[in-house]
PDB file of C-alpha atoms in Angstrom:
ATOM      1  CA  UNK W   1     -38.673 -20.629  38.708  1.00 51.00           C
ATOM      2  CA  UNK W   2     -37.659 -23.700  36.703  1.00 51.00           C
ATOM      3  CA  UNK W   3     -39.011 -21.789  33.650  1.00 53.00           C
ATOM      4  CA  UNK W   4     -36.330 -18.732  34.758  1.00 54.00           C
ATOM      5  CA  UNK W   5     -33.806 -20.655  35.292  1.00 50.00           C
ATOM      6  CA  UNK W   6     -34.354 -22.268  31.869  1.00 49.00           C
ATOM      7  CA  UNK W   7     -34.613 -18.853  30.107  1.00 51.00           C
ATOM      8  CA  UNK W   8     -31.005 -17.338  32.152  1.00 50.00           C
ATOM      9  CA  UNK W   9     -29.228 -20.764  30.933  1.00 48.00           C
ATOM     10  CA  UNK W  10     -30.331 -20.029  27.484  1.00 48.00           C
ATOM     11  CA  UNK W  11     -29.293 -16.333  27.363  1.00 48.00           C
ATOM     12  CA  UNK W  12     -26.177 -17.153  29.057  1.00 50.00           C
ATOM     13  CA  UNK W  13     -25.296 -19.675  26.125  1.00 50.00           C
ATOM     14  CA  UNK W  14     -26.953 -17.350  23.676  1.00 47.00           C
ATOM     15  CA  UNK W  15     -24.274 -14.500  24.829  1.00 49.00           C
ATOM     16  CA  UNK W  16     -21.090 -16.911  25.067  1.00 51.00           C
ATOM     17  CA  UNK W  17     -22.020 -17.825  21.348  1.00 45.00           C
ATOM     18  CA  UNK W  18     -22.439 -14.206  20.130  1.00 45.00           C
ATOM     19  CA  UNK W  19     -18.831 -13.222  22.111  1.00 41.00           C
ATOM     20  CA  UNK W  20     -17.018 -16.127  20.650  1.00 43.00           C
ATOM     21  CA  UNK W  21     -18.240 -15.450  17.199  1.00 41.00           C
ATOM     22  CA  UNK W  22     -17.244 -11.920  17.604  1.00 45.00           C
ATOM     23  CA  UNK W  23     -13.918 -12.846  17.966  1.00 43.00           C
ATOM     24  CA  UNK W  24     -13.530 -15.546  15.538  1.00 42.00           C
ATOM     25  CA  UNK W  25     -14.826 -13.050  13.386  1.00 47.00           C
ATOM     26  CA  UNK W  26     -12.113 -10.940  14.448  1.00 48.00           C
ATOM     27  CA  UNK W  27      -9.479 -13.894  14.288  1.00 51.00           C
ATOM     28  CA  UNK W  28     -10.446 -14.203  10.763  1.00 77.00           C
ATOM     29  CA  UNK W  29     -10.337 -10.479   9.763  1.00 93.00           C
ATOM     30  CA  UNK W  30      -7.411  -9.989   7.229  1.00 98.00           C
ATOM     31  CA  UNK W  31      -4.777  -7.433   8.205  1.00 98.00           C
ATOM     32  CA  UNK W  32      -3.436  -4.964   5.747  1.00 98.00           C
ATOM     33  CA  UNK W  33      -0.312  -2.951   6.042  1.00 99.00           C
ATOM     34  CA  UNK W  34      -0.593   0.336   4.170  1.00 99.00           C
ATOM     35  CA  UNK W  35       3.489   2.530   3.598  1.00 99.00           C
ATOM     36  CA  UNK W  36       3.443   6.007   3.088  1.00 98.00           C
ATOM     37  CA  UNK W  37       5.982   8.181   2.621  1.00 98.00           C
ATOM     38  CA  UNK W  38       7.031  11.168   4.974  1.00 98.00           C
ATOM     39  CA  UNK W  39       8.870  12.893   2.136  1.00 98.00           C
ATOM     40  CA  UNK W  40       7.409  16.350   0.817  1.00 98.00           C
ATOM     41  CA  UNK W  41      10.297  17.718  -1.213  1.00 98.00           C
ATOM     42  CA  UNK W  42      10.427  17.289  -5.027  1.00 98.00           C
ATOM     43  CA  UNK W  43      14.184  16.871  -5.267  1.00 97.00           C
ATOM     44  CA  UNK W  44      15.576  20.168  -5.147  1.00 96.00           C
ATOM     45  CA  UNK W  45      13.038  22.031  -7.311  1.00 97.00           C
ATOM     46  CA  UNK W  46      11.497  23.857  -4.366  1.00 97.00           C
ATOM     47  CA  UNK W  47       8.101  22.287  -4.921  1.00 98.00           C
ATOM     48  CA  UNK W  48       6.178  19.811  -2.840  1.00 98.00           C
ATOM     49  CA  UNK W  49       5.395  16.246  -3.384  1.00 98.00           C
ATOM     50  CA  UNK W  50       4.440  13.356  -1.213  1.00 98.00           C
ATOM     51  CA  UNK W  51       1.804  10.271  -1.609  1.00 98.00           C
ATOM     52  CA  UNK W  52      -0.710  10.223  -4.629  1.00 98.00           C
ATOM     53  CA  UNK W  53      -4.179  10.340  -3.103  1.00 97.00           C
ATOM     54  CA  UNK W  54      -5.893   8.298  -5.507  1.00 97.00           C
ATOM     55  CA  UNK W  55      -3.002   5.449  -5.090  1.00 98.00           C
ATOM     56  CA  UNK W  56      -3.865   5.396  -1.523  1.00 98.00           C
ATOM     57  CA  UNK W  57      -7.614   5.929  -1.378  1.00 98.00           C
ATOM     58  CA  UNK W  58      -8.734   3.877  -4.315  1.00 98.00           C
ATOM     59  CA  UNK W  59      -7.002   0.546  -2.612  1.00 98.00           C
ATOM     60  CA  UNK W  60      -7.836   1.533   0.615  1.00 98.00           C
ATOM     61  CA  UNK W  61     -11.730   1.404  -0.133  1.00 98.00           C
ATOM     62  CA  UNK W  62     -11.243  -1.052  -2.160  1.00 98.00           C
ATOM     63  CA  UNK W  63     -10.039  -3.375   0.422  1.00 98.00           C
ATOM     64  CA  UNK W  64     -11.777  -1.574   3.326  1.00 98.00           C
ATOM     65  CA  UNK W  65     -15.025  -2.615   1.742  1.00 98.00           C
ATOM     66  CA  UNK W  66     -14.231  -5.997   2.115  1.00 97.00           C
ATOM     67  CA  UNK W  67     -13.620  -6.155   5.382  1.00 97.00           C
ATOM     68  CA  UNK W  68      -9.608  -5.906   5.434  1.00 98.00           C
ATOM     69  CA  UNK W  69      -8.668  -3.992   8.801  1.00 98.00           C
ATOM     70  CA  UNK W  70      -6.103  -1.550   7.563  1.00 98.00           C
ATOM     71  CA  UNK W  71      -3.276   0.088   9.842  1.00 98.00           C
ATOM     72  CA  UNK W  72      -0.937   3.079   7.767  1.00 98.00           C
ATOM     73  CA  UNK W  73       2.374   3.710   8.687  1.00 98.00           C
ATOM     74  CA  UNK W  74       5.195   6.217   7.885  1.00 98.00           C
ATOM     75  CA  UNK W  75       8.592   6.472   8.171  1.00 98.00           C
ATOM     76  CA  UNK W  76       8.348   9.412  10.615  1.00 98.00           C
ATOM     77  CA  UNK W  77       4.608   8.767  11.972  1.00 98.00           C
ATOM     78  CA  UNK W  78       2.003  11.394  12.167  1.00 98.00           C
ATOM     79  CA  UNK W  79       0.735  12.786   9.015  1.00 98.00           C
ATOM     80  CA  UNK W  80       1.576  12.002   5.638  1.00 98.00           C
ATOM     81  CA  UNK W  81       2.474  14.657   3.324  1.00 98.00           C
ATOM     82  CA  UNK W  82       0.076  14.468   0.096  1.00 97.00           C
ATOM     83  CA  UNK W  83       1.083  15.640  -3.328  1.00 97.00           C
ATOM     84  CA  UNK W  84      -0.906  18.998  -4.137  1.00 96.00           C
ATOM     85  CA  UNK W  85      -1.293  17.788  -7.525  1.00 95.00           C
ATOM     86  CA  UNK W  86      -2.963  15.250  -6.791  1.00 95.00           C
ATOM     87  CA  UNK W  87      -5.647  16.913  -4.658  1.00 90.00           C
ATOM     88  CA  UNK W  88      -6.630  18.857  -7.968  1.00 90.00           C
ATOM     89  CA  UNK W  89     -10.072  18.615  -8.529  1.00 91.00           C
ATOM     90  CA  UNK W  90      -9.137  17.922 -12.117  1.00 87.00           C
ATOM     91  CA  UNK W  91      -7.637  14.929 -10.712  1.00 84.00           C
ATOM     92  CA  UNK W  92     -10.782  13.964  -8.773  1.00 93.00           C
ATOM     93  CA  UNK W  93     -12.009  10.417  -9.064  1.00 95.00           C
ATOM     94  CA  UNK W  94     -14.930   9.047  -6.787  1.00 96.00           C
ATOM     95  CA  UNK W  95     -12.251   7.682  -4.269  1.00 97.00           C
ATOM     96  CA  UNK W  96     -10.623  10.639  -3.833  1.00 97.00           C
ATOM     97  CA  UNK W  97     -14.283  12.330  -3.169  1.00 97.00           C
ATOM     98  CA  UNK W  98     -14.618  10.153  -0.851  1.00 98.00           C
ATOM     99  CA  UNK W  99     -11.047  10.583   0.696  1.00 97.00           C
ATOM    100  CA  UNK W 100     -11.467  13.862   0.889  1.00 96.00           C
ATOM    101  CA  UNK W 101     -15.059  13.772   3.154  1.00 97.00           C
ATOM    102  CA  UNK W 102     -13.546  10.799   5.375  1.00 98.00           C
ATOM    103  CA  UNK W 103     -13.286  12.447   8.742  1.00 98.00           C
ATOM    104  CA  UNK W 104     -12.071   8.564  10.013  1.00 98.00           C
ATOM    105  CA  UNK W 105      -9.633   8.018   7.173  1.00 98.00           C
ATOM    106  CA  UNK W 106      -8.433  11.699   7.605  1.00 97.00           C
ATOM    107  CA  UNK W 107      -8.107  11.278  11.440  1.00 98.00           C
ATOM    108  CA  UNK W 108      -6.366   8.178  10.641  1.00 98.00           C
ATOM    109  CA  UNK W 109      -3.256   9.700   8.222  1.00 98.00           C
ATOM    110  CA  UNK W 110      -3.088  12.358  11.299  1.00 98.00           C
ATOM    111  CA  UNK W 111      -1.327   9.572  13.615  1.00 98.00           C
ATOM    112  CA  UNK W 112       0.112   6.841  11.240  1.00 98.00           C
ATOM    113  CA  UNK W 113       2.388   4.452  13.431  1.00 98.00           C
ATOM    114  CA  UNK W 114       6.440   4.966  12.929  1.00 98.00           C
ATOM    115  CA  UNK W 115       7.592   2.319  10.456  1.00 98.00           C
ATOM    116  CA  UNK W 116      10.151   1.365  13.080  1.00 98.00           C
ATOM    117  CA  UNK W 117       7.678  -0.111  15.179  1.00 98.00           C
ATOM    118  CA  UNK W 118       6.506  -2.244  12.787  1.00 98.00           C
ATOM    119  CA  UNK W 119       6.055  -5.927  12.521  1.00 97.00           C
ATOM    120  CA  UNK W 120       5.354  -7.759   9.588  1.00 98.00           C
ATOM    121  CA  UNK W 121       3.421 -10.996  11.759  1.00 98.00           C
ATOM    122  CA  UNK W 122       0.933  -8.367  12.738  1.00 98.00           C
ATOM    123  CA  UNK W 123      -0.451  -8.149   9.346  1.00 98.00           C
ATOM    124  CA  UNK W 124      -1.299 -10.289   6.240  1.00 98.00           C
ATOM    125  CA  UNK W 125      -0.055  -7.981   3.582  1.00 98.00           C
ATOM    126  CA  UNK W 126       1.671  -5.088   2.707  1.00 98.00           C
ATOM    127  CA  UNK W 127       0.447  -1.951   0.093  1.00 99.00           C
ATOM    128  CA  UNK W 128       2.618   0.988  -0.756  1.00 99.00           C
ATOM    129  CA  UNK W 129       1.040   3.420  -2.776  1.00 98.00           C
ATOM    130  CA  UNK W 130       2.995   6.260  -4.731  1.00 98.00           C
ATOM    131  CA  UNK W 131       3.428   9.294  -5.753  1.00 98.00           C
ATOM    132  CA  UNK W 132       6.925  10.733  -5.955  1.00 98.00           C
ATOM    133  CA  UNK W 133       7.584  11.159  -2.449  1.00 98.00           C
ATOM    134  CA  UNK W 134       8.819   7.237  -2.165  1.00 98.00           C
ATOM    135  CA  UNK W 135      11.399   8.081  -4.061  1.00 98.00           C
ATOM    136  CA  UNK W 136      13.611  10.275  -1.638  1.00 98.00           C
ATOM    137  CA  UNK W 137      12.829   8.131   1.544  1.00 98.00           C
ATOM    138  CA  UNK W 138      11.457   4.605   1.471  1.00 98.00           C
ATOM    139  CA  UNK W 139      13.609   3.783  -1.218  1.00 98.00           C
ATOM    140  CA  UNK W 140      16.686   3.789   0.760  1.00 98.00           C
ATOM    141  CA  UNK W 141      14.544   3.369   4.429  1.00 98.00           C
ATOM    142  CA  UNK W 142      16.003   0.482   6.299  1.00 98.00           C
ATOM    143  CA  UNK W 143      13.247  -0.375   8.054  1.00 98.00           C
ATOM    144  CA  UNK W 144      10.834  -0.414   5.130  1.00 98.00           C
ATOM    145  CA  UNK W 145      13.436  -2.193   3.050  1.00 98.00           C
ATOM    146  CA  UNK W 146      13.797  -5.341   6.100  1.00 98.00           C
ATOM    147  CA  UNK W 147      10.026  -5.255   6.124  1.00 98.00           C
ATOM    148  CA  UNK W 148       9.201  -5.959   2.474  1.00 98.00           C
ATOM    149  CA  UNK W 149      12.305  -8.595   2.916  1.00 98.00           C
ATOM    150  CA  UNK W 150      10.549 -10.190   5.884  1.00 98.00           C
ATOM    151  CA  UNK W 151       6.643 -10.184   4.432  1.00 98.00           C
ATOM    152  CA  UNK W 152       7.757 -11.825   1.379  1.00 98.00           C
ATOM    153  CA  UNK W 153      10.245 -14.651   3.364  1.00 98.00           C
ATOM    154  CA  UNK W 154       7.011 -15.299   5.262  1.00 98.00           C
ATOM    155  CA  UNK W 155       5.067 -15.936   2.356  1.00 98.00           C
ATOM    156  CA  UNK W 156       3.030 -12.621   2.490  1.00 98.00           C
ATOM    157  CA  UNK W 157       2.175 -10.645  -0.317  1.00 98.00           C
ATOM    158  CA  UNK W 158       3.756  -7.492  -1.269  1.00 98.00           C
ATOM    159  CA  UNK W 159       2.091  -5.082  -3.579  1.00 99.00           C
ATOM    160  CA  UNK W 160       3.116  -1.639  -5.075  1.00 99.00           C
ATOM    161  CA  UNK W 161       1.630   0.803  -7.465  1.00 98.00           C
ATOM    162  CA  UNK W 162       2.757   3.744  -9.772  1.00 98.00           C
ATOM    163  CA  UNK W 163       6.170   4.700  -8.471  1.00 98.00           C
ATOM    164  CA  UNK W 164       6.425   2.633  -5.349  1.00 98.00           C
ATOM    165  CA  UNK W 165       7.737  -0.231  -6.876  1.00 98.00           C
ATOM    166  CA  UNK W 166      10.755   1.921  -6.903  1.00 98.00           C
ATOM    167  CA  UNK W 167      11.347   1.058  -2.974  1.00 98.00           C
ATOM    168  CA  UNK W 168      12.298  -2.240  -4.445  1.00 98.00           C
ATOM    169  CA  UNK W 169      15.302  -0.995  -6.045  1.00 98.00           C
ATOM    170  CA  UNK W 170      17.360  -2.183  -2.676  1.00 98.00           C
ATOM    171  CA  UNK W 171      15.109  -5.090  -1.343  1.00 98.00           C
ATOM    172  CA  UNK W 172      17.419  -8.539  -1.514  1.00 98.00           C
ATOM    173  CA  UNK W 173      16.282 -11.801  -0.454  1.00 97.00           C
ATOM    174  CA  UNK W 174      18.815 -14.529  -0.238  1.00 95.00           C
ATOM    175  CA  UNK W 175      21.382 -11.964  -1.645  1.00 97.00           C
ATOM    176  CA  UNK W 176      19.694 -11.562  -4.550  1.00 98.00           C
ATOM    177  CA  UNK W 177      17.287  -8.369  -5.431  1.00 98.00           C
ATOM    178  CA  UNK W 178      13.986  -9.294  -4.985  1.00 98.00           C
ATOM    179  CA  UNK W 179      12.722  -7.948  -8.548  1.00 98.00           C
ATOM    180  CA  UNK W 180      15.260 -10.776 -10.139  1.00 98.00           C
ATOM    181  CA  UNK W 181      13.950 -12.402 -13.084  1.00 98.00           C
ATOM    182  CA  UNK W 182      10.231 -11.013 -11.646  1.00 98.00           C
ATOM    183  CA  UNK W 183       7.448  -9.735 -13.757  1.00 98.00           C
ATOM    184  CA  UNK W 184       7.011  -6.066 -12.884  1.00 99.00           C
ATOM    185  CA  UNK W 185       5.776  -2.921 -13.676  1.00 99.00           C
ATOM    186  CA  UNK W 186       5.527   0.691 -12.582  1.00 98.00           C
ATOM    187  CA  UNK W 187       5.977   4.441 -13.713  1.00 98.00           C
ATOM    188  CA  UNK W 188       7.496   4.345 -16.834  1.00 98.00           C
ATOM    189  CA  UNK W 189      10.192   6.171 -18.881  1.00 98.00           C
ATOM    190  CA  UNK W 190       7.830   7.516 -20.820  1.00 98.00           C
ATOM    191  CA  UNK W 191       5.183   8.750 -18.478  1.00 98.00           C
ATOM    192  CA  UNK W 192       7.801  10.560 -16.112  1.00 98.00           C
ATOM    193  CA  UNK W 193       9.460  12.112 -19.267  1.00 98.00           C
ATOM    194  CA  UNK W 194       5.275  13.277 -19.891  1.00 98.00           C
ATOM    195  CA  UNK W 195       5.087  14.656 -16.396  1.00 97.00           C
ATOM    196  CA  UNK W 196       8.562  16.594 -16.996  1.00 98.00           C
ATOM    197  CA  UNK W 197      10.514  15.461 -14.335  1.00 98.00           C
ATOM    198  CA  UNK W 198      12.792  12.915 -15.708  1.00 98.00           C
ATOM    199  CA  UNK W 199      15.747  15.279 -14.789  1.00 98.00           C
ATOM    200  CA  UNK W 200      14.373  15.934 -10.720  1.00 98.00           C
ATOM    201  CA  UNK W 201      13.994  12.308  -9.852  1.00 98.00           C
ATOM    202  CA  UNK W 202      17.006  10.749  -8.402  1.00 98.00           C
ATOM    203  CA  UNK W 203      16.587   8.008 -10.911  1.00 98.00           C
ATOM    204  CA  UNK W 204      13.818   6.172 -13.300  1.00 98.00           C
ATOM    205  CA  UNK W 205      12.032   3.287 -12.055  1.00 98.00           C
ATOM    206  CA  UNK W 206      12.180   1.512 -15.144  1.00 98.00           C
ATOM    207  CA  UNK W 207      15.793   1.600 -15.909  1.00 98.00           C
ATOM    208  CA  UNK W 208      16.668   0.728 -11.834  1.00 98.00           C
ATOM    209  CA  UNK W 209      14.613  -2.479 -11.693  1.00 98.00           C
ATOM    210  CA  UNK W 210      15.490  -3.594 -14.976  1.00 98.00           C
ATOM    211  CA  UNK W 211      18.855  -3.132 -14.504  1.00 98.00           C
ATOM    212  CA  UNK W 212      18.286  -5.145 -10.725  1.00 98.00           C
ATOM    213  CA  UNK W 213      16.791  -8.117 -13.153  1.00 98.00           C
ATOM    214  CA  UNK W 214      13.648  -7.728 -13.708  1.00 98.00           C
ATOM    215  CA  UNK W 215      11.274  -8.984 -16.334  1.00 98.00           C
ATOM    216  CA  UNK W 216       9.734  -4.822 -16.616  1.00 98.00           C
ATOM    217  CA  UNK W 217       6.626  -4.657 -18.816  1.00 98.00           C
ATOM    218  CA  UNK W 218       4.118  -2.087 -19.550  1.00 98.00           C
ATOM    219  CA  UNK W 219       0.838  -1.088 -20.777  1.00 98.00           C
ATOM    220  CA  UNK W 220      -0.174   2.349 -22.665  1.00 98.00           C
ATOM    221  CA  UNK W 221       0.756   5.608 -20.766  1.00 98.00           C
ATOM    222  CA  UNK W 222      -1.844   6.529 -18.026  1.00 97.00           C
ATOM    223  CA  UNK W 223      -3.964   3.192 -18.873  1.00 98.00           C
ATOM    224  CA  UNK W 224      -4.791   0.483 -16.164  1.00 98.00           C
ATOM    225  CA  UNK W 225      -1.959  -2.349 -16.245  1.00 98.00           C
ATOM    226  CA  UNK W 226      -1.190  -4.447 -13.213  1.00 98.00           C
ATOM    227  CA  UNK W 227       1.347  -7.285 -13.127  1.00 98.00           C
ATOM    228  CA  UNK W 228       1.712 -10.318 -10.516  1.00 98.00           C
ATOM    229  CA  UNK W 229       4.541 -12.997 -10.125  1.00 98.00           C
ATOM    230  CA  UNK W 230       3.499 -15.153  -7.314  1.00 98.00           C
ATOM    231  CA  UNK W 231       3.948 -12.491  -3.831  1.00 98.00           C
ATOM    232  CA  UNK W 232       4.816  -9.401  -5.931  1.00 98.00           C
ATOM    233  CA  UNK W 233       2.173  -7.376  -7.059  1.00 99.00           C
ATOM    234  CA  UNK W 234       2.932  -4.013  -9.296  1.00 99.00           C
ATOM    235  CA  UNK W 235       0.300  -1.518 -10.927  1.00 98.00           C
ATOM    236  CA  UNK W 236       2.026   0.882 -13.573  1.00 98.00           C
ATOM    237  CA  UNK W 237      -0.054   3.928 -12.769  1.00 98.00           C
ATOM    238  CA  UNK W 238      -2.528   5.754 -10.777  1.00 97.00           C
ATOM    239  CA  UNK W 239      -5.207   4.174 -12.719  1.00 97.00           C
ATOM    240  CA  UNK W 240      -3.966   0.541 -11.703  1.00 98.00           C
ATOM    241  CA  UNK W 241      -4.718   1.273  -8.307  1.00 98.00           C
ATOM    242  CA  UNK W 242      -7.899  -0.447  -8.223  1.00 97.00           C
ATOM    243  CA  UNK W 243      -6.102  -3.368 -10.436  1.00 98.00           C
ATOM    244  CA  UNK W 244      -3.245  -4.072  -7.981  1.00 98.00           C
ATOM    245  CA  UNK W 245      -6.089  -4.099  -4.995  1.00 98.00           C
ATOM    246  CA  UNK W 246      -8.032  -6.441  -6.702  1.00 98.00           C
ATOM    247  CA  UNK W 247      -5.269  -8.814  -7.222  1.00 98.00           C
ATOM    248  CA  UNK W 248      -4.090  -8.058  -3.539  1.00 98.00           C
ATOM    249  CA  UNK W 249      -7.898  -9.386  -2.263  1.00 98.00           C
ATOM    250  CA  UNK W 250      -7.576 -12.230  -4.369  1.00 98.00           C
ATOM    251  CA  UNK W 251      -4.351 -13.474  -2.605  1.00 97.00           C
ATOM    252  CA  UNK W 252      -5.729 -12.856   0.442  1.00 97.00           C
ATOM    253  CA  UNK W 253      -9.022 -14.684  -0.445  1.00 93.00           C
ATOM    254  CA  UNK W 254     -11.121 -12.738  -0.368  1.00 79.00           C
TER     255      UNK W 254
END
């Protein structure tokens, strides 16, 4: 009987340790919010746009594979539009192929959270993938603007890639543009001209951030290039997505 009781105590203790370990692990797991466009209209062209699949997929898997928990939010909630050009097989990468086959992520995208329901206190950082879509909705979205300001003032990293740095255009901290005096990058005027959309986009990202006082720098067209300035991380183009994710992981201590 004594042996049975001893084994029962040991088993109970081991069970408690396991539960505590699971709780501790969950508590220490980093949480990152992805904010994605809901806009599918490319200005007045009649063409479709949205988020660029590689710019979501590459950082998503870079973070997920390091044990980061990811939540996705959009202005309207539900399925965000994918830029059809980014789904072209000619633009495929290992990450987009994984994305196309990932049923869990596809289901997650169908049920994104509404941006208005999100609170920065529930996350350790925020990441914005690009595509042309954000230029028409997230740039002016009051919830997005307030959210970036809140993350930044609470000393949490804010990261953006390609066209996504454009959403910083109207973000202010203590009455000054967040980008003022900051080193940033993003989709360049030359790259916009190369894709033939200079006259279509509502503004040129490089010009807008420079006008707001940013120290804008860039690498060669289409080459990976990312800049970090304190809590602010920006990447130039789709090829820069993993660089941005890597810098964000460093900030998170992963």
